[in-house]
Amino acid sequence: MKKATIAGVAFAVVLTLLALAVGYRALRQTVRSAAETSPASSTTLEAAETHPAAEDHRGFLYGRITTVDGATHEGRLRFGGDEEASWGDYFNGFRDENPWAAQVPPERLPKDRHPVGLFGVTFFTRESELDLGRPFMMRFGEIARIEARGRDIRVTLKSGSVVELDRFAADDFADGVRVWDGAGGVLDFDERRIRTIEFLPTPALGDAPYRLHGTVSTPQGDFTGFIQWNRERGLGSDTLTGRTAESWLSVRFDAIRSIARRSTDGSRVTLLDGREIVLTDSRDVGEGNRGMYVDDPRYGRVLISWDAFERLELSPGGGGPVYDDFPPGHPLTGTVTTRAGSRLTGRLVFDLDESETTATLDAPYQDVDYTIPFGLIASIVPPGRVTLHGGEVLELEPAGDFGELN
C-alpha cells in the first residue's frame, strides 16, 4: 500500500476514534441522567420526620469557577450535578504518562510477556513495555486547583505537586459541576465551559443539606463514617428509589433510619417515624448497587460491595472535615528491607506511582476495598500485611496495589 494511502487510512481512523470519544461522552451523560431519574410513574414519599442538617456546613465543597469566556462564579460546588459534594470525597482521573518511569533503568521497567506457541508448546515469549499509566484518586480537600488544558486536565495539589490527567479518559471533571452562586442562583456547567476551578475554604452557608453518616455492617465487621450510597448519593436531599408492591417509590435519605439487605434484589427501609417499606427492582436497593463508600477514620475510605452489605444504620455526623483539615502531602520516606536482608532508606515511590503521604494504598479483603492514605500506614509486609500507626494490623488480599502488576 502506498504511503499516501496509509496516511489517509490512518487519518480516517483517528477521526473515527475522536467521533466515538465525543459520542461516548455525550452518551455517558445521557445514560447517567436517565439512570438517576426516577421512573415516570414513581412518587416521592413525604416523611413526617427528617434528620436535622448540621449547623456547620464548612464540610461542603466550595470554590470559584472561571469559564472559558472569563466569567467567574463562586459558591458551594457539587460535581456531576448530584455526586461528589464534600471535601472528603475523591476526585478521580487517569494519568496516561508516568513521571517516575524516566528514573528507572530501561532493563528494570516492567514488561508484559505473552507466550507464543501451539498445542501447549511454547516456542518463544514476546515482550512489550507494560502500560505505566495509573488511575488518579485524591480527596478534594487535598486539591488546590483544577484546570482544563486542551487534551489534558491539570490538577495542582496543596503540596504544590502538579498532576497531568488524560481529559479523554474517565474522570469526575467530565460530568460537569454545579455551583450555588449567591449572585446567579444554581448553575450547571458542562466541562467544555470550564477553564479553571479554584478550591477555597467554605464560609458559613445559609442553607445546606444533611450529610449521610452512619454505620455499615458486614460479615467482616462494622464501618462508621460519612456515606456515599451506591458510590454517589451522600446527602439527605438525595433519594433512594425502588418498586413497592404497588408502584415505584422515591424516599429522601434524610427521612431514613436504616436500610437492611432483604434479598439479592431488595431492601427493607425503615423510616424515622417507624414505618417500614420493602423496595426492589432498582440498582439502588438490589444487586445492581455498585457499593457504598464509608469514610471510616481508621482506614481513610472503604468501598463495601453489595455482596458484603448487611445493614446501614444512619446517625448524625455533623458537618465533616473542612478544607483546612487536609494538610498538604509530604514526600513518602522510609526504609525498605529486601528479601536478601539489605536495608535501603530514603524517599519512596510505591508501585511506581504513590509518592506522597496523601496518596493511597488500594487493596481488597473479602468484598471490601480499602483506600488507605499512606500517612496512616506504619509498615507493609508482602503479600498484604499492613500495620497502621494506631496499631491495627490488616491482612489484605494480593490484588490492587498488592497484585502481580505492582
Coordinates of C-alpha atoms in Angstrom, one line a residue, residues 3-256:
K3 CA 2.4 5.8 1.9
A4 CA -0.3 8.3 1.0
T5 CA -2.9 5.6 1.1
I6 CA -1.7 4.5 4.6
A7 CA -1.7 8.1 5.8
G8 CA -5.2 8.6 4.6
V9 CA -6.5 5.5 6.3
A10 CA -4.7 6.4 9.5
F11 CA -6.2 9.9 9.4
A12 CA -9.7 8.4 8.9
V13 CA -9.2 6.1 11.8
V14 CA -8.2 9.0 14.0
L15 CA -11.3 11.0 13.0
T16 CA -13.4 7.9 13.7
L17 CA -11.9 7.4 17.2
L18 CA -12.4 11.1 18.0
A19 CA -16.0 10.9 16.9
L20 CA -16.5 7.8 19.1
A21 CA -14.9 9.5 22.1
V22 CA -17.2 12.6 21.7
G23 CA -20.2 10.3 21.2
Y24 CA -19.2 8.3 24.3
R25 CA -19.0 11.4 26.5
A26 CA -22.5 12.5 25.3
L27 CA -23.9 9.1 25.7
R28 CA -22.5 8.6 29.2
Q29 CA -24.0 11.9 30.3
T30 CA -27.4 11.0 28.7
V31 CA -27.3 7.5 30.3
R32 CA -26.3 8.8 33.7
S33 CA -29.1 11.4 33.7
A34 CA -31.6 8.8 32.6
A35 CA -30.5 6.2 35.1
E36 CA -30.7 8.6 38.0
T37 CA -34.1 10.0 37.1
S38 CA -36.9 8.2 38.9
P39 CA -39.3 6.3 36.7
A40 CA -42.1 8.4 35.3
S41 CA -44.7 6.6 37.5
S42 CA -42.7 7.0 40.7
T43 CA -43.8 9.1 43.6
T44 CA -41.7 10.8 46.4
L45 CA -42.6 9.8 49.9
E46 CA -43.3 12.8 52.2
A47 CA -41.9 11.8 55.6
A48 CA -43.0 13.2 58.9
E49 CA -39.5 13.3 60.4
T50 CA -36.1 14.1 58.9
H51 CA -32.5 14.1 60.2
P52 CA -31.5 17.6 61.3
A53 CA -29.0 19.3 59.0
A54 CA -25.6 20.0 60.6
E55 CA -25.2 23.6 61.8
D56 CA -21.6 23.8 60.4
H57 CA -21.7 23.5 56.6
R58 CA -17.9 24.0 56.1
G59 CA -17.5 20.4 55.1
F60 CA -19.1 21.0 51.7
L61 CA -17.1 21.7 48.6
Y62 CA -16.6 25.4 47.8
G63 CA -14.7 27.3 45.2
R64 CA -14.5 29.7 42.2
I65 CA -15.2 28.6 38.7
T66 CA -13.8 30.6 35.8
T67 CA -15.5 29.9 32.5
V68 CA -13.8 29.9 29.0
D69 CA -15.3 33.3 28.4
G70 CA -13.7 34.8 31.5
A71 CA -16.8 34.9 33.8
T72 CA -16.4 33.8 37.4
H73 CA -18.9 32.1 39.7
E74 CA -18.2 31.4 43.4
G75 CA -20.2 29.2 45.8
R76 CA -20.9 25.7 47.0
L77 CA -20.0 23.0 44.5
R78 CA -21.1 19.5 43.6
F79 CA -19.5 17.5 40.8
G80 CA -21.7 15.7 38.3
G81 CA -24.6 17.8 39.5
D82 CA -25.5 15.3 42.2
E83 CA -22.4 13.3 43.0
E84 CA -19.2 14.4 45.0
A85 CA -20.2 17.2 47.4
S86 CA -17.7 17.1 50.3
W87 CA -14.0 17.7 51.0
G88 CA -13.5 14.1 51.9
D89 CA -14.9 12.8 48.6
Y90 CA -12.4 11.7 46.0
F91 CA -11.7 13.3 42.6
N92 CA -10.9 10.5 40.0
G93 CA -9.0 10.6 36.8
F94 CA -6.3 8.8 34.8
R95 CA -2.6 9.6 34.2
D96 CA -1.5 8.2 30.8
E97 CA 2.1 9.1 31.4
N98 CA 4.2 8.0 34.4
P99 CA 6.7 10.7 35.6
W100 CA 8.7 8.1 37.6
A101 CA 9.5 5.8 34.6
A102 CA 12.3 8.0 33.5
Q103 CA 14.2 7.3 36.7
V104 CA 14.1 3.5 36.3
P105 CA 16.8 1.8 34.2
P106 CA 15.2 0.5 31.0
E107 CA 16.0 -3.1 31.8
R108 CA 14.2 -2.8 35.1
L109 CA 10.9 -1.4 33.7
P110 CA 8.1 -3.9 34.0
K111 CA 7.3 -5.9 30.9
D112 CA 4.2 -7.5 29.5
R113 CA 5.1 -11.1 28.5
H114 CA 3.0 -13.1 26.0
P115 CA 4.0 -16.8 25.4
V116 CA 3.6 -17.8 21.7
G117 CA 3.2 -21.5 20.9
L118 CA 1.0 -24.3 19.6
F119 CA -0.7 -27.3 21.2
G120 CA 0.6 -26.4 24.6
V121 CA 4.2 -26.0 23.4
T122 CA 5.8 -22.5 23.9
F123 CA 8.1 -21.5 21.1
F124 CA 9.1 -18.1 22.4
T125 CA 7.9 -15.3 24.7
R126 CA 7.1 -12.0 23.2
E127 CA 7.8 -9.0 25.5
S128 CA 6.4 -5.5 25.3
E129 CA 6.5 -2.5 27.6
L130 CA 3.8 -2.5 30.2
D131 CA 1.5 0.4 30.2
L132 CA 2.5 2.5 33.2
G133 CA -0.5 4.8 33.2
R134 CA -2.2 4.9 36.5
P135 CA -5.6 5.8 37.9
F136 CA -5.5 9.0 39.9
M137 CA -7.5 9.4 43.2
M138 CA -7.2 12.4 45.6
R139 CA -9.5 13.8 48.2
F140 CA -10.9 17.2 47.2
G141 CA -9.6 18.6 50.4
E142 CA -6.0 18.0 49.2
I143 CA -6.5 19.8 45.8
A144 CA -5.9 23.5 45.3
R145 CA -6.9 23.9 41.6
I146 CA -8.2 22.0 38.6
E147 CA -7.5 23.5 35.1
A148 CA -8.6 22.3 31.7
R149 CA -5.8 22.5 29.2
G150 CA -6.7 21.1 25.7
R151 CA -6.4 17.3 25.9
D152 CA -5.3 17.4 29.5
I153 CA -6.6 18.2 32.9
R154 CA -4.0 19.8 35.2
V155 CA -4.5 19.1 38.9
T156 CA -2.5 21.2 41.4
L157 CA -2.3 19.7 44.9
K158 CA -1.9 21.7 48.1
S159 CA 1.6 20.4 48.3
G160 CA 2.5 22.1 45.0
S161 CA 2.7 18.9 43.0
V162 CA 1.1 19.1 39.6
V163 CA -0.6 16.0 38.0
E164 CA -1.5 15.9 34.3
L165 CA -4.6 13.8 33.6
D166 CA -5.9 12.5 30.2
R167 CA -9.0 14.5 29.5
F168 CA -10.4 11.8 27.2
A169 CA -10.2 9.1 29.9
A170 CA -12.9 8.6 32.6
D171 CA -12.8 11.4 35.2
D172 CA -15.1 13.3 37.5
F173 CA -14.5 16.5 35.5
A174 CA -16.3 15.1 32.5
D175 CA -19.8 15.2 34.2
G176 CA -19.6 18.9 34.8
V177 CA -20.0 20.9 38.0
R178 CA -23.0 22.5 39.8
V179 CA -22.4 25.8 41.7
W180 CA -24.7 27.5 44.2
D181 CA -23.7 31.1 43.2
G182 CA -25.1 33.7 45.6
A183 CA -25.5 36.1 42.7
G184 CA -26.6 33.9 39.9
G185 CA -28.6 31.1 41.6
V186 CA -27.9 27.4 41.0
L187 CA -25.9 26.9 37.8
D188 CA -24.8 23.7 36.0
F189 CA -21.6 24.0 33.9
D190 CA -20.6 21.5 31.2
E191 CA -16.9 20.6 31.3
R192 CA -16.4 22.4 28.0
R193 CA -17.4 25.7 29.6
I194 CA -15.0 25.4 32.5
R195 CA -11.4 26.8 32.3
T196 CA -10.4 26.6 36.0
I197 CA -11.8 25.6 39.4
E198 CA -10.1 27.1 42.4
F199 CA -10.9 25.5 45.7
L200 CA -11.5 27.8 48.7
P201 CA -12.3 27.3 52.4
T202 CA -16.0 27.1 52.8
P203 CA -17.6 30.1 54.5
A204 CA -20.7 30.0 56.7
L205 CA -23.6 28.9 54.4
G206 CA -27.1 29.9 54.9
D207 CA -28.6 26.6 53.9
A208 CA -27.1 23.2 53.1
P209 CA -28.5 19.6 53.3
Y210 CA -27.8 16.8 55.8
R211 CA -24.7 14.7 55.1
L212 CA -25.2 11.0 55.2
H213 CA -23.4 9.4 58.1
G214 CA -23.8 6.1 59.8
T215 CA -22.6 2.5 60.4
V216 CA -22.5 -0.2 57.7
S217 CA -22.5 -3.8 59.0
T218 CA -20.7 -6.5 57.0
P219 CA -19.5 -10.1 57.8
Q220 CA -16.0 -8.5 58.1
G221 CA -17.2 -6.0 60.8
D222 CA -18.7 -2.6 61.1
F223 CA -17.5 0.6 59.4
T224 CA -18.6 4.0 60.6
G225 CA -18.3 7.4 58.9
F226 CA -19.8 9.6 56.2
I227 CA -21.6 7.6 53.5
Q228 CA -21.9 7.7 49.7
W229 CA -24.7 5.2 48.9
N230 CA -24.3 3.5 45.5
R231 CA -21.0 5.4 45.2
E232 CA -22.8 8.7 44.6
R233 CA -25.6 9.6 47.0
G234 CA -24.2 11.4 50.0
L235 CA -26.7 14.0 51.0
G236 CA -30.1 13.9 52.8
S237 CA -31.8 15.5 49.9
D238 CA -30.8 12.6 47.6
T239 CA -33.3 9.9 47.1
L240 CA -33.5 6.1 47.3
T241 CA -35.7 4.6 44.6
G242 CA -37.3 1.2 44.2
R243 CA -40.5 -0.6 43.5
T244 CA -43.1 -1.4 46.2
A245 CA -45.9 -4.0 45.8
E246 CA -48.0 -1.2 44.3
S247 CA -45.7 1.3 42.4
W248 CA -42.3 2.9 42.1
L249 CA -41.4 5.0 45.1
S250 CA -38.6 7.5 45.9
V251 CA -37.6 8.2 49.5
R252 CA -35.3 11.1 50.7
F253 CA -32.4 9.8 52.6
D254 CA -32.9 12.4 55.4
A255 CA -36.1 10.6 56.2
I256 CA -34.5 7.1 56.6

